[in-house]
Amino acid sequence: MTTVDGDQAVVHDFPMRRRCPFAPPDEYARLRAHGPLARVRLPSGQLAWVVTRHEEVRQVLADPRISTDLTRPGFPQMRPVPEPEPPRLHEGEFFNMDPPEHGVYRRMLIPEFSAKRIKALRPGVQAMIDRLVDALLAAGPPADLAESFALPVPSLGICQLLGVPYEDHQFFQSRIRSRKMVASDAIRVAIGEVRAYIGDLVTRAENSPGDDLLGRLVTERRATGEVSRDAVVGMVLQLLIAAHETTANMILLGVLSLLRHPEQLAELRADPALWPGAVEELLRYHAVADGPAFARLAVADVEVGDQVIGAGEGVIALCASANHDERAYERPGELDIHRGARNHLAFGYGVHQCLGQNLARAWLAISYETLFRRVPALRPAAEVDALPFKYDAAIFGLDELPVTW
Amino acid sequence: MRIIADQSRCIGAGHCIRTAPDLFDADDDTGLVVVAEGELDPSRAGDVREAARLCPNAAIRLHDT
């Protein structure tokens, strides 16, 4: 629905819904053709800007006058009933901090996710994924690929990173899967439980630090007084939440997309060196984290094209639209593993660009390569039209993916 | 020509390392960008420009002398 506000600008309702699971919402192409900015009304009733084109999304997300601090008055909210007071940030929740505070926390974690560190983790990731495929094959078809594979990859992957003891994996996995919870109260309870559990892990690391992310945070940052205990918990909680739905849904959608492009899948099977490029293209094509994940607030006037985002106005970067911008990509609606789509914005842009992107790339490449190699006859056990796509979720994807082989 | 990398702007995304692993690396302790010292072979200017273009926080540039 569109309306017209006081100064006669067209206002669109936001968020817009995907109609096809393999494309951004149809409206994005129309908004993009019209200009790099558009006015929208959020479920909270607030007005905000959306940024539609690749170049301008990069510009806005890299601009230091564009804040991610959701405690600022006027920050765009997606809830139908706006919170009476601005949300409170827990210590260490640096995703929602601006520089320079943001950098203090991020820098403690950068070495944990560097390209070099992730390369060293790869054999462990391969072994973890092989065990999941072993179990999948042992149980036999049919299976729900979400439950048996796509969700365990990030949860067990995070266990490896944090040094969660093996006997806790089941508990850990069950608590951090919030996908079926829709009521915000239920999410609060679940997050409270996870927060308490992370507190226990920190205690354990303080008593006997391992050679892992948590062990290093505790010995190198916590013991020196550089960071508080609550901040360590906050940092780890944000890592967990950020890793989970994004990775699981990219695994499921990527598997589906490759099965829909058998000629490209055949090339990948014949030449595994093509996987890194294919992962970039799948990230570009699906862009599971879109608008609401990239909500911001302008703290000063910011010129974008021939318009101005005013100080105090909300702005939302449409990364899925940027990834399908005709100005940046030829035939953006087509999947092409040879595209060399390394400049996609699926991980965002600017100082907040995904901290875990190197790990995500490793999880995705190893997941796809291993699944298609070891389960060569893998295919959906239902028509695409009948699959439970999450059209209303903050992170696009699937609740389940029934498969057989 | 030389590569200039500004560690104060580096956010550890790793695009430069994926673009040219022989020219860029991550410091073992900080994870921040470190670059090959000295004069850059002009044939590599394209790789450095690509790394600069992909960097999400403008931490890399090519110093043309």
Short mmCIF file of C-alpha atoms in Angstrom, two decimals:
data_model
loop_
_atom_site.label_atom_id
_atom_site.label_comp_id
_atom_site.label_asym_id
_atom_site.label_seq_id
_atom_site.Cartn_x
_atom_site.Cartn_y
_atom_site.Cartn_z
CA MET A 1 0.00 0.00 0.00
CA THR A 2 1.20 3.51 -0.68
CA THR A 3 0.04 6.81 0.78
CA VAL A 4 1.12 10.40 0.38
CA ASP A 5 2.58 12.38 3.26
CA GLY A 6 2.46 16.16 3.97
CA ASP A 7 4.99 17.24 1.38
CA GLN A 8 3.36 15.04 -1.29
CA ALA A 9 6.09 12.39 -1.24
CA VAL A 10 4.87 8.84 -1.82
CA VAL A 11 5.12 6.70 1.32
CA HIS A 12 5.31 2.91 0.98
CA ASP A 13 4.47 0.37 3.66
CA PHE A 14 7.50 -1.46 5.00
CA PRO A 15 8.69 -4.19 5.28
CA MET A 16 7.78 -5.45 1.84
CA ARG A 17 7.16 -9.14 1.39
CA ARG A 18 9.00 -11.53 -0.92
CA ARG A 19 6.65 -13.25 -3.37
CA CYS A 20 9.28 -15.50 -4.86
CA PRO A 21 11.70 -17.30 -2.52
CA PHE A 22 14.50 -16.73 -5.03
CA ALA A 23 14.15 -12.97 -5.44
CA PRO A 24 13.86 -9.85 -3.30
CA PRO A 25 10.40 -8.26 -2.95
CA ASP A 26 9.05 -7.10 -6.36
CA GLU A 27 8.68 -3.54 -5.07
CA TYR A 28 12.44 -3.15 -4.71
CA ALA A 29 13.01 -3.05 -8.48
CA ARG A 30 10.38 -0.31 -8.86
CA LEU A 31 11.80 1.75 -5.98
CA ARG A 32 15.33 1.30 -7.35
CA ALA A 33 14.27 2.50 -10.80
CA HIS A 34 12.74 5.60 -9.23
CA GLY A 35 15.77 6.62 -7.16
CA PRO A 36 18.31 5.64 -4.53
CA LEU A 37 16.02 6.67 -1.66
CA ALA A 38 12.33 6.11 -0.91
CA ARG A 39 10.04 7.02 1.99
CA VAL A 40 8.46 4.19 4.00
CA ARG A 41 6.13 3.76 6.95
CA LEU A 42 7.24 1.14 9.48
CA PRO A 43 4.96 -1.20 11.50
CA SER A 44 5.62 1.15 14.46
CA GLY A 45 4.02 4.01 12.48
CA GLN A 46 7.37 5.79 12.15
CA LEU A 47 8.43 7.22 8.80
CA ALA A 48 11.89 6.31 7.54
CA TRP A 49 14.02 6.23 4.40
CA VAL A 50 15.04 3.09 2.56
CA VAL A 51 18.20 3.02 0.42
CA THR A 52 17.72 0.97 -2.73
CA ARG A 53 20.89 1.03 -4.86
CA HIS A 54 24.29 -0.62 -4.46
CA GLU A 55 26.41 2.54 -4.52
CA GLU A 56 24.20 4.47 -2.12
CA VAL A 57 23.82 1.52 0.29
CA ARG A 58 27.62 1.43 0.50
CA GLN A 59 27.72 5.19 1.00
CA VAL A 60 25.14 5.20 3.80
CA LEU A 61 26.50 2.15 5.67
CA ALA A 62 30.03 3.62 5.60
CA ASP A 63 28.96 7.10 6.77
CA PRO A 64 29.99 7.87 10.39
CA ARG A 65 26.91 10.12 10.73
CA ILE A 66 24.67 7.07 10.31
CA SER A 67 24.25 5.40 13.73
CA THR A 68 23.43 1.82 14.75
CA ASP A 69 22.74 2.82 18.36
CA LEU A 70 19.18 1.63 18.84
CA THR A 71 18.87 3.40 22.18
CA ARG A 72 18.76 6.78 20.40
CA PRO A 73 15.29 8.36 20.36
CA GLY A 74 13.65 7.96 16.96
CA PHE A 75 15.64 4.84 16.01
CA PRO A 76 13.51 2.91 13.49
CA GLN A 77 11.53 0.10 15.15
CA MET A 78 9.94 -2.84 13.36
CA ARG A 79 7.51 -3.86 16.11
CA PRO A 80 3.83 -3.11 15.42
CA VAL A 81 3.54 -1.65 18.91
CA PRO A 82 6.55 0.54 19.59
CA GLU A 83 8.28 0.00 22.90
CA PRO A 84 7.28 2.74 25.34
CA GLU A 85 10.91 3.44 26.12
CA PRO A 86 13.95 2.99 23.91
CA PRO A 87 15.46 -0.47 24.35
CA ARG A 88 18.35 -0.81 26.77
CA LEU A 89 21.63 -2.24 25.61
CA HIS A 90 23.40 -4.83 27.71
CA GLU A 91 27.10 -4.35 28.22
CA GLY A 92 29.26 -5.64 25.39
CA GLU A 93 26.46 -5.63 22.77
CA PHE A 94 28.72 -3.82 20.35
CA PHE A 95 26.69 -4.46 17.17
CA ASN A 96 24.48 -1.62 18.37
CA MET A 97 27.28 0.75 19.37
CA ASP A 98 28.87 3.49 17.30
CA PRO A 99 32.58 4.21 16.97
CA PRO A 100 34.76 4.62 18.93
CA GLU A 101 33.07 2.40 21.57
CA HIS A 102 32.14 -0.20 18.94
CA GLY A 103 35.77 -0.61 17.90
CA VAL A 104 36.92 -1.34 21.45
CA TYR A 105 34.86 -4.53 21.51
CA ARG A 106 35.17 -5.48 17.85
CA ARG A 107 38.96 -5.31 18.05
CA MET A 108 39.01 -7.87 20.84
CA LEU A 109 37.30 -10.31 18.46
CA ILE A 110 38.91 -9.47 15.10
CA PRO A 111 41.85 -11.88 15.58
CA GLU A 112 39.36 -14.70 16.37
CA PHE A 113 37.73 -14.32 12.94
CA SER A 114 40.70 -13.37 10.77
CA ALA A 115 41.13 -15.16 7.46
CA LYS A 116 44.22 -16.86 8.92
CA ARG A 117 42.49 -18.09 12.10
CA ILE A 118 39.53 -19.41 10.13
CA LYS A 119 41.85 -21.28 7.75
CA ALA A 120 43.29 -23.04 10.79
CA LEU A 121 39.77 -23.94 11.96
CA ARG A 122 38.74 -25.50 8.63
CA PRO A 123 39.79 -29.12 9.37
CA GLY A 124 37.68 -29.03 12.54
CA VAL A 125 34.73 -27.59 10.60
CA GLN A 126 35.09 -30.32 7.95
CA ALA A 127 35.14 -33.03 10.65
CA MET A 128 32.03 -31.55 12.34
CA ILE A 129 30.16 -31.41 9.01
CA ASP A 130 31.27 -34.95 8.11
CA ARG A 131 29.81 -36.21 11.40
CA LEU A 132 26.49 -34.53 10.59
CA VAL A 133 26.45 -36.14 7.13
CA ASP A 134 27.39 -39.52 8.69
CA ALA A 135 24.33 -39.24 10.93
CA LEU A 136 22.11 -38.10 8.05
CA LEU A 137 23.16 -41.10 5.94
CA ALA A 138 22.88 -43.54 8.84
CA ALA A 139 19.30 -42.44 9.59
CA GLY A 140 18.39 -42.71 5.89
CA PRO A 141 15.86 -40.75 3.82
CA PRO A 142 13.65 -38.82 4.16
CA ALA A 143 15.04 -36.09 6.44
CA ASP A 144 14.44 -32.50 7.37
CA LEU A 145 17.64 -30.83 6.26
CA ALA A 146 17.00 -27.87 8.59
CA GLU A 147 16.82 -29.97 11.75
CA SER A 148 19.40 -32.58 10.81
CA PHE A 149 22.00 -30.37 9.15
CA ALA A 150 21.51 -26.64 8.54
CA LEU A 151 20.77 -25.63 12.16
CA PRO A 152 23.42 -27.86 13.75
CA VAL A 153 26.18 -26.40 11.52
CA PRO A 154 26.15 -22.94 13.15
CA SER A 155 25.33 -24.21 16.65
CA LEU A 156 28.07 -26.88 16.67
CA GLY A 157 30.36 -24.47 14.83
CA ILE A 158 29.89 -21.91 17.59
CA CYS A 159 30.50 -24.65 20.18
CA GLN A 160 33.86 -25.34 18.49
CA LEU A 161 34.74 -21.66 18.46
CA LEU A 162 33.80 -21.05 22.09
CA GLY A 163 35.07 -24.33 23.44
CA VAL A 164 31.66 -25.54 24.66
CA PRO A 165 32.19 -29.03 26.14
CA TYR A 166 30.79 -31.88 24.05
CA GLU A 167 28.33 -33.00 26.77
CA ASP A 168 26.65 -29.57 26.63
CA HIS A 169 26.14 -29.51 22.86
CA GLN A 170 22.59 -30.85 23.02
CA PHE A 171 21.51 -28.30 25.65
CA PHE A 172 23.26 -25.52 23.79
CA GLN A 173 21.61 -26.40 20.48
CA SER A 174 18.14 -26.67 21.96
CA ARG A 175 18.39 -23.30 23.73
CA ILE A 176 19.71 -21.23 20.87
CA ARG A 177 17.18 -22.37 18.33
CA SER A 178 14.56 -19.69 18.61
CA ARG A 179 13.13 -20.25 15.15
CA LYS A 180 9.79 -21.58 16.32
CA MET A 181 9.30 -18.86 18.91
CA VAL A 182 7.20 -16.00 17.73
CA ALA A 183 6.08 -14.35 20.96
CA SER A 184 8.61 -11.81 22.14
CA ASP A 185 8.16 -13.00 25.75
CA ALA A 186 9.26 -16.49 24.76
CA ILE A 187 12.30 -15.03 23.01
CA ARG A 188 13.14 -13.02 26.13
CA VAL A 189 12.97 -16.15 28.30
CA ALA A 190 15.10 -18.13 25.84
CA ILE A 191 17.66 -15.33 25.59
CA GLY A 192 17.74 -15.05 29.38
CA GLU A 193 18.53 -18.78 29.59
CA VAL A 194 21.26 -18.51 27.00
CA ARG A 195 22.69 -15.46 28.77
CA ALA A 196 22.82 -17.44 32.03
CA TYR A 197 24.44 -20.40 30.27
CA ILE A 198 27.08 -18.17 28.66
CA GLY A 199 27.76 -16.82 32.16
CA ASP A 200 28.44 -20.42 33.26
CA LEU A 201 30.79 -20.90 30.31
CA VAL A 202 32.67 -17.74 31.28
CA THR A 203 33.04 -19.06 34.85
CA ARG A 204 34.34 -22.35 33.50
CA ALA A 205 36.80 -20.50 31.24
CA GLU A 206 37.95 -18.40 34.18
CA ASN A 207 38.69 -21.56 36.15
CA SER A 208 40.38 -23.43 33.32
CA PRO A 209 40.81 -21.36 30.16
CA GLY A 210 41.00 -23.38 26.95
CA ASP A 211 42.73 -22.56 23.68
CA ASP A 212 39.57 -21.02 22.23
CA LEU A 213 37.79 -17.68 21.84
CA LEU A 214 36.34 -17.68 25.33
CA GLY A 215 39.61 -18.81 26.94
CA ARG A 216 41.50 -15.99 25.23
CA LEU A 217 38.85 -13.36 26.05
CA VAL A 218 38.98 -14.36 29.69
CA THR A 219 42.76 -14.51 30.03
CA GLU A 220 43.77 -11.67 27.72
CA ARG A 221 40.93 -9.17 28.14
CA ARG A 222 38.92 -10.01 31.23
CA ALA A 223 41.83 -10.75 33.59
CA THR A 224 43.53 -7.50 32.56
CA GLY A 225 40.41 -5.51 33.43
CA GLU A 226 39.98 -4.42 29.80
CA VAL A 227 36.45 -5.77 29.72
CA SER A 228 33.83 -6.69 32.32
CA ARG A 229 32.33 -10.12 32.81
CA ASP A 230 28.90 -8.89 31.66
CA ALA A 231 30.48 -7.46 28.53
CA VAL A 232 32.05 -10.82 27.66
CA VAL A 233 28.59 -12.40 27.99
CA GLY A 234 27.03 -9.67 25.83
CA MET A 235 29.64 -10.04 23.11
CA VAL A 236 29.27 -13.82 22.96
CA LEU A 237 25.47 -13.63 22.93
CA GLN A 238 25.51 -11.29 19.94
CA LEU A 239 27.87 -13.64 18.08
CA LEU A 240 25.50 -16.55 18.68
CA ILE A 241 22.41 -14.72 17.53
CA ALA A 242 24.10 -13.28 14.45
CA ALA A 243 25.52 -16.64 13.36
CA HIS A 244 22.46 -18.77 13.65
CA GLU A 245 19.51 -18.00 11.40
CA THR A 246 21.71 -16.41 8.75
CA THR A 247 23.92 -19.48 8.29
CA ALA A 248 21.16 -22.08 8.58
CA ASN A 249 18.95 -20.33 6.05
CA MET A 250 21.80 -19.73 3.62
CA ILE A 251 22.62 -23.45 3.72
CA LEU A 252 19.01 -24.41 2.95
CA LEU A 253 18.41 -21.79 0.26
CA GLY A 254 21.80 -22.46 -1.33
CA VAL A 255 21.09 -26.20 -1.55
CA LEU A 256 17.72 -25.49 -3.18
CA SER A 257 19.17 -22.97 -5.63
CA LEU A 258 21.98 -25.26 -6.72
CA LEU A 259 19.51 -28.11 -7.26
CA ARG A 260 17.50 -25.73 -9.46
CA HIS A 261 20.65 -25.05 -11.53
CA PRO A 262 21.94 -28.58 -12.22
CA GLU A 263 24.39 -27.45 -14.90
CA GLN A 264 26.15 -25.13 -12.44
CA LEU A 265 26.07 -27.81 -9.73
CA ALA A 266 27.70 -30.25 -12.17
CA GLU A 267 30.50 -27.74 -12.78
CA LEU A 268 31.03 -27.37 -9.03
CA ARG A 269 31.18 -31.12 -8.54
CA ALA A 270 33.75 -31.39 -11.30
CA ASP A 271 35.89 -28.52 -10.02
CA PRO A 272 35.73 -27.82 -6.26
CA ALA A 273 37.94 -24.73 -6.79
CA LEU A 274 34.75 -23.03 -8.02
CA TRP A 275 33.10 -23.22 -4.58
CA PRO A 276 34.38 -19.94 -3.12
CA GLY A 277 32.97 -17.98 -6.08
CA ALA A 278 29.70 -19.92 -5.87
CA VAL A 279 29.37 -19.05 -2.18
CA GLU A 280 29.77 -15.33 -2.97
CA GLU A 281 27.14 -15.56 -5.68
CA LEU A 282 24.69 -17.43 -3.41
CA LEU A 283 25.23 -14.78 -0.73
CA ARG A 284 24.52 -12.05 -3.27
CA TYR A 285 21.53 -13.80 -4.80
CA HIS A 286 19.69 -14.72 -1.60
CA ALA A 287 20.68 -11.81 0.69
CA VAL A 288 18.81 -13.39 3.62
CA ALA A 289 19.55 -10.48 5.97
CA ASP A 290 17.78 -7.52 4.44
CA GLY A 291 16.25 -4.20 5.49
CA PRO A 292 15.34 -4.65 9.18
CA ALA A 293 18.81 -6.11 9.85
CA PHE A 294 20.31 -2.86 8.54
CA ALA A 295 18.21 -0.23 10.35
CA ARG A 296 20.08 2.98 11.21
CA LEU A 297 19.49 6.53 12.44
CA ALA A 298 20.98 9.68 10.90
CA VAL A 299 22.58 11.82 13.61
CA ALA A 300 23.28 14.66 11.16
CA ASP A 301 21.99 15.64 7.72
CA VAL A 302 23.38 13.25 5.10
CA GLU A 303 23.11 13.95 1.37
CA VAL A 304 22.28 10.95 -0.77
CA GLY A 305 21.99 11.73 -4.46
CA ASP A 306 19.98 14.92 -4.68
CA GLN A 307 18.09 14.27 -1.44
CA VAL A 308 18.90 14.75 2.22
CA ILE A 309 18.34 12.26 5.04
CA GLY A 310 17.68 14.67 7.88
CA ALA A 311 19.25 14.48 11.33
CA GLY A 312 17.00 12.30 13.52
CA GLU A 313 15.46 10.38 10.62
CA GLY A 314 15.52 6.60 10.37
CA VAL A 315 17.22 4.97 7.40
CA ILE A 316 17.16 1.33 6.34
CA ALA A 317 19.65 -0.17 3.89
CA LEU A 318 18.02 -2.64 1.50
CA CYS A 319 20.96 -4.95 1.01
CA ALA A 320 18.85 -7.44 -0.99
CA SER A 321 17.94 -4.61 -3.36
CA ALA A 322 21.58 -3.48 -3.63
CA ASN A 323 22.57 -7.08 -4.43
CA HIS A 324 20.06 -7.07 -7.29
CA ASP A 325 20.87 -3.57 -8.55
CA GLU A 326 21.12 -3.53 -12.36
CA ARG A 327 23.73 -0.77 -12.02
CA ALA A 328 26.08 -3.16 -10.20
CA TYR A 329 25.28 -6.55 -11.76
CA GLU A 330 24.26 -7.73 -15.21
CA ARG A 331 21.13 -9.89 -15.17
CA PRO A 332 20.99 -9.66 -11.35
CA GLY A 333 18.01 -12.01 -11.11
CA GLU A 334 20.03 -14.91 -12.54
CA LEU A 335 22.26 -17.16 -10.45
CA ASP A 336 25.73 -17.25 -12.03
CA ILE A 337 28.55 -18.85 -10.03
CA HIS A 338 31.09 -17.32 -12.44
CA ARG A 339 29.93 -13.77 -11.83
CA GLY A 340 32.73 -12.83 -9.42
CA ALA A 341 30.18 -11.13 -7.15
CA ARG A 342 32.68 -10.33 -4.41
CA ASN A 343 31.36 -6.80 -3.89
CA HIS A 344 27.92 -8.01 -2.73
CA LEU A 345 26.46 -6.48 0.41
CA ALA A 346 24.98 -9.60 2.04
CA PHE A 347 27.33 -9.00 5.00
CA GLY A 348 26.59 -5.26 5.03
CA TYR A 349 29.26 -2.60 4.63
CA GLY A 350 31.22 -0.12 6.73
CA VAL A 351 32.62 -0.71 10.22
CA HIS A 352 29.77 -3.07 11.09
CA GLN A 353 30.28 -5.41 8.14
CA CYS A 354 29.83 -8.96 9.44
CA LEU A 355 32.60 -9.88 11.89
CA GLY A 356 32.08 -13.60 11.26
CA GLN A 357 32.05 -13.44 7.46
CA ASN A 358 35.21 -15.53 7.02
CA LEU A 359 33.78 -18.24 9.24
CA ALA A 360 30.42 -18.04 7.45
CA ARG A 361 32.15 -18.52 4.10
CA ALA A 362 33.95 -21.61 5.44
CA TRP A 363 30.75 -23.08 6.94
CA LEU A 364 28.82 -22.54 3.71
CA ALA A 365 31.48 -23.77 1.28
CA ILE A 366 32.23 -26.90 3.33
CA SER A 367 28.51 -27.59 3.92
CA TYR A 368 27.57 -27.40 0.23
CA GLU A 369 30.64 -29.24 -1.03
CA THR A 370 30.33 -32.07 1.50
CA LEU A 371 26.56 -32.51 1.12
CA PHE A 372 26.61 -32.66 -2.67
CA ARG A 373 29.66 -34.95 -2.71
CA ARG A 374 28.50 -37.42 -0.07
CA VAL A 375 24.76 -37.33 -0.82
CA PRO A 376 24.87 -37.12 -4.62
CA ALA A 377 21.18 -37.91 -5.11
CA LEU A 378 20.03 -35.23 -2.61
CA ARG A 379 16.76 -33.59 -3.67
CA PRO A 380 13.72 -31.90 -2.08
CA ALA A 381 10.96 -34.30 -1.03
CA ALA A 382 8.26 -31.71 -1.80
CA GLU A 383 7.42 -29.23 -4.56
CA VAL A 384 9.07 -25.85 -4.09
CA ASP A 385 5.63 -24.19 -3.89
CA ALA A 386 4.76 -26.38 -0.89
CA LEU A 387 7.90 -25.59 1.13
CA PRO A 388 7.51 -23.54 4.34
CA PHE A 389 9.35 -20.35 3.39
CA LYS A 390 9.54 -17.72 6.14
CA TYR A 391 8.09 -14.74 4.31
CA ASP A 392 7.55 -12.76 7.50
CA ALA A 393 10.79 -13.48 9.35
CA ALA A 394 13.55 -10.91 9.91
CA ILE A 395 15.99 -13.34 8.26
CA PHE A 396 14.52 -14.94 5.13
CA GLY A 397 14.68 -18.72 4.79
CA LEU A 398 12.82 -21.94 5.51
CA ASP A 399 11.36 -23.51 8.65
CA GLU A 400 11.96 -26.98 7.24
CA LEU A 401 13.41 -28.51 4.13
CA PRO A 402 12.21 -32.07 3.59
CA VAL A 403 14.75 -33.92 1.46
CA THR A 404 15.34 -37.40 0.17
CA TRP A 405 18.10 -39.17 -1.80
CA MET B 1 54.14 2.54 -6.13
CA ARG B 2 53.41 1.29 -2.61
CA ILE B 3 50.46 -0.17 -0.70
CA ILE B 4 49.22 1.97 2.18
CA ALA B 5 47.14 0.12 4.79
CA ASP B 6 45.65 2.01 7.72
CA GLN B 7 45.33 -0.35 10.68
CA SER B 8 43.26 2.21 12.57
CA ARG B 9 40.57 1.79 9.89
CA CYS B 10 40.91 -2.00 9.45
CA ILE B 11 37.90 -4.03 10.62
CA GLY B 12 39.35 -7.45 9.81
CA ALA B 13 36.91 -8.32 7.02
CA GLY B 14 39.67 -10.03 5.03
CA HIS B 15 38.69 -8.96 1.50
CA CYS B 16 42.27 -7.83 0.80
CA ILE B 17 43.72 -11.16 1.93
CA ARG B 18 41.30 -13.09 -0.26
CA THR B 19 42.13 -10.81 -3.20
CA ALA B 20 45.94 -11.03 -2.94
CA PRO B 21 47.19 -13.32 -0.16
CA ASP B 22 50.80 -12.65 -1.17
CA LEU B 23 50.41 -8.88 -0.66
CA PHE B 24 48.13 -8.75 2.39
CA ASP B 25 48.06 -10.67 5.65
CA ALA B 26 46.44 -10.52 9.09
CA ASP B 27 48.67 -9.77 12.08
CA ASP B 28 48.79 -12.83 14.36
CA ASP B 29 47.94 -10.91 17.52
CA THR B 30 45.58 -8.17 16.36
CA GLY B 31 44.10 -9.75 13.23
CA LEU B 32 44.57 -6.38 11.50
CA VAL B 33 45.92 -5.89 8.00
CA VAL B 34 49.65 -5.99 7.30
CA VAL B 35 51.06 -5.46 3.80
CA ALA B 36 54.09 -6.46 1.78
CA GLU B 37 56.80 -3.87 2.34
CA GLY B 38 58.57 -1.91 -0.33
CA GLU B 39 57.97 -1.08 -3.96
CA LEU B 40 54.97 -2.77 -5.57
CA ASP B 41 55.35 -4.45 -8.93
CA PRO B 42 53.16 -2.31 -11.22
CA SER B 43 51.54 -5.47 -12.61
CA ARG B 44 49.91 -5.91 -9.18
CA ALA B 45 48.27 -2.48 -9.08
CA GLY B 46 44.98 -3.99 -10.27
CA ASP B 47 44.84 -6.40 -7.32
CA VAL B 48 45.52 -3.60 -4.85
CA ARG B 49 42.83 -1.40 -6.41
CA GLU B 50 40.39 -4.33 -6.18
CA ALA B 51 41.29 -4.83 -2.50
CA ALA B 52 40.80 -1.11 -1.89
CA ARG B 53 37.43 -1.18 -3.66
CA LEU B 54 36.21 -4.16 -1.60
CA CYS B 55 37.45 -2.88 1.77
CA PRO B 56 34.35 -1.85 3.74
CA ASN B 57 36.14 0.88 5.68
CA ALA B 58 38.58 2.44 3.20
CA ALA B 59 41.64 1.08 5.00
CA ILE B 60 43.67 0.43 1.83
CA ARG B 61 45.00 2.63 -0.92
CA LEU B 62 47.62 2.55 -3.62
CA HIS B 63 50.30 5.22 -3.24
CA ASP B 64 51.33 6.16 -6.76
CA THR B 65 54.78 7.70 -6.91
#
